[in-house]
Protein backbone atom coordinates (compact mmCIF):
# COMPACT_ATOMS: atom_id res chain seq x y z
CA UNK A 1 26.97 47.07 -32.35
CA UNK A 2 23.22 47.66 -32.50
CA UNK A 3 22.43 51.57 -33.24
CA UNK A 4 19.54 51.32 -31.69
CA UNK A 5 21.34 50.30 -28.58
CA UNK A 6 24.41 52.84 -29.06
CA UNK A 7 23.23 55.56 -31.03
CA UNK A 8 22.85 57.86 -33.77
CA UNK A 9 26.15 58.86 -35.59
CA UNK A 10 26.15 62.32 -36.43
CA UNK A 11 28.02 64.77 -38.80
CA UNK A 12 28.33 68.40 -37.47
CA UNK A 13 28.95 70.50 -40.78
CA UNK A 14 30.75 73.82 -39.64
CA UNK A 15 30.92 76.75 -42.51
CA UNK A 16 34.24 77.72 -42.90
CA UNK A 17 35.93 74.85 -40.62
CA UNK A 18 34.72 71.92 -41.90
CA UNK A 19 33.20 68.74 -40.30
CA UNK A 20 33.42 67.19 -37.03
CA UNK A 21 31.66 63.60 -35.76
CA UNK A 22 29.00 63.34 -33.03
CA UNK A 23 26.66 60.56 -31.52
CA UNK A 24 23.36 61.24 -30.24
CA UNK A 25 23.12 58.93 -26.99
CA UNK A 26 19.48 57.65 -26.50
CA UNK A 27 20.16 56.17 -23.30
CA UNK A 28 21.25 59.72 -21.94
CA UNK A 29 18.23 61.27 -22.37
CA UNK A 30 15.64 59.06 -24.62
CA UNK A 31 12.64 60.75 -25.67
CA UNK A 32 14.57 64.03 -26.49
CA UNK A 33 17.29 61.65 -28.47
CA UNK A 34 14.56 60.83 -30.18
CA UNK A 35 12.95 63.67 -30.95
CA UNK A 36 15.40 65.19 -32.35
CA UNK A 37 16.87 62.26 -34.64
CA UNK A 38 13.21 62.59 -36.42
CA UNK A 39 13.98 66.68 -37.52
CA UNK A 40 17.64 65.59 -38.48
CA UNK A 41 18.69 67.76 -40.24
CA UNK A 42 18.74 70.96 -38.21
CA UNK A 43 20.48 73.72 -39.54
CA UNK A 44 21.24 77.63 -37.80
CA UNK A 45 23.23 80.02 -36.93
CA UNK A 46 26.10 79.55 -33.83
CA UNK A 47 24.90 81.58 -30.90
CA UNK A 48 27.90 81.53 -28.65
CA UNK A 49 28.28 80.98 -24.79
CA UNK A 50 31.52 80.31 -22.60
CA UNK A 51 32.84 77.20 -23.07
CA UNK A 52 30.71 76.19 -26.13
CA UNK A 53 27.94 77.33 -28.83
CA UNK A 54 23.92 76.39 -29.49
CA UNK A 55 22.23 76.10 -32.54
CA UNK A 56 18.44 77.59 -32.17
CA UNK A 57 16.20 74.93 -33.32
CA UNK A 58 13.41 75.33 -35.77
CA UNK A 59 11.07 73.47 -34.04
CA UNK A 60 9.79 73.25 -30.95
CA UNK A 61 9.89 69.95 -29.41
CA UNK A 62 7.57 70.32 -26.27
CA UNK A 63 9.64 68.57 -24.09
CA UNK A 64 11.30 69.85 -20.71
CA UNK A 65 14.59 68.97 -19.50
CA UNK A 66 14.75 65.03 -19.24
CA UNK A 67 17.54 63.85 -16.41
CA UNK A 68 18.88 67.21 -16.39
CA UNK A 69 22.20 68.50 -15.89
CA UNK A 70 24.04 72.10 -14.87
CA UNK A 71 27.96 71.09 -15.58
CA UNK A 72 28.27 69.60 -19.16
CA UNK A 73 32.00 68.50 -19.59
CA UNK A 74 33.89 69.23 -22.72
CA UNK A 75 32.68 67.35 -25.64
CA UNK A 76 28.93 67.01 -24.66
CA UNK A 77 25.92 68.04 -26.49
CA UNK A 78 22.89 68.95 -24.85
CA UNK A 79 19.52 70.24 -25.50
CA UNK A 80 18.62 73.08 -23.69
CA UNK A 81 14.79 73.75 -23.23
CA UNK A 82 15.12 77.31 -22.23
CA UNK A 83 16.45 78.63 -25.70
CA UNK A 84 14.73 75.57 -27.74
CA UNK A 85 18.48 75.14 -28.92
CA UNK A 86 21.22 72.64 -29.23
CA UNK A 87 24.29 72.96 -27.62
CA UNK A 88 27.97 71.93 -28.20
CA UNK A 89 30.57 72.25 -25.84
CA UNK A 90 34.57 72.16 -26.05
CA UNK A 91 34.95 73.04 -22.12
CA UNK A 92 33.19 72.23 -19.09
CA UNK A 93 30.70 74.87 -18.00
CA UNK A 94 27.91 75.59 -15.46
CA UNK A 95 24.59 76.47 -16.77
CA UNK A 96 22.47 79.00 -15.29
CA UNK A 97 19.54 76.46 -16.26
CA UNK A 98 19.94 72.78 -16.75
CA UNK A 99 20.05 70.78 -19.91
CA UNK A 100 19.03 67.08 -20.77
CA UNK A 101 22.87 65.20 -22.28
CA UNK A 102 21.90 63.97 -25.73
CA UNK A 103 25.37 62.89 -26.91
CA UNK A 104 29.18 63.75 -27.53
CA UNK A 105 31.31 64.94 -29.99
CA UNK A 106 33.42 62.19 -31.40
CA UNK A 107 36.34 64.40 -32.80
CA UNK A 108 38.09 67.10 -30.88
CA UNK A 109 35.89 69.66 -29.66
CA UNK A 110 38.26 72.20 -29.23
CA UNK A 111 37.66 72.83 -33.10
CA UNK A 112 34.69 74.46 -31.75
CA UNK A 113 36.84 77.55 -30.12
CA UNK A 114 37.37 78.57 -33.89
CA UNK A 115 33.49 79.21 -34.58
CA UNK A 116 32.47 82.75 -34.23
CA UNK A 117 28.48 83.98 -33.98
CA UNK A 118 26.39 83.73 -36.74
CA UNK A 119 28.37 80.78 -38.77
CA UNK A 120 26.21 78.28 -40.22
CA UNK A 121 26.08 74.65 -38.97
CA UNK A 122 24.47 71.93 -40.31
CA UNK A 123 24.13 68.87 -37.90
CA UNK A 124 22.98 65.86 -40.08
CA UNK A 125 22.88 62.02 -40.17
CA UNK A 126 26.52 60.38 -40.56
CA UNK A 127 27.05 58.90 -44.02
CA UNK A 128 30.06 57.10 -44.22
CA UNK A 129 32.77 59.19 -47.43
């Protein structure tokens, strides 16, 4: 299948844990997708929330929430505008502000349970081992 069409595969490098997959959706939310596939890699610290984590990003990408959503479901990433931050989730939650869906988590995302604040993740293009 066409990438373009499907998406970007992504590696989610956890310190401490190890590494989980991910795909960045573009037809989910498209210019964010994209926006953030050009600053790949983005590296922080875990801030945590209930039911999942964000990763501040470096860089601010100017762009609002794009086909927003308040309930991500276990296994989504999203971008959330209000903290400039990426966000993983291994349980369905309600936001207090919406998010634009970029993707999913490919592996289990209840691995993400074990990551406590300030651990290091690195969320880079998928390279096959």
């Amino acid at each position: 299948m066409d990438s373009a069409l499907t998406g970007e595969r992504i590696s989610i490098f956890i310190e401490g844990i190890g590494s989980i997959d991910g795909l960045f959706q573009r037809f989910l939310a498209p210019r964010t997708v994209e926006a953030l596939i050009k600053i790949l890699p983005i590296a922080g610290r875990a801030a945590l929330l209930e039911g999942g984590l964000y990763i501040p990003i470096p860089l601010k990408l100017g762009l609002g929430v794009e086909k927003g959503v308040a309930l991500p479901k276990r296994g989504s990433i999203g971008y959330w505008p209000f903290a400039n931050a990426l966000c993983l989730f291994y349980d369905t939650i309600k936001m207090r502000t919406p998010l634009s869906l970029v993707g999913r988590v490919l592996d289990d995302p209840r691995i993400l349970r074990s990551v406590v604040s300030g651990t290091r993740i690195v969320i880079a293009k998928w390279s096959p081992s």
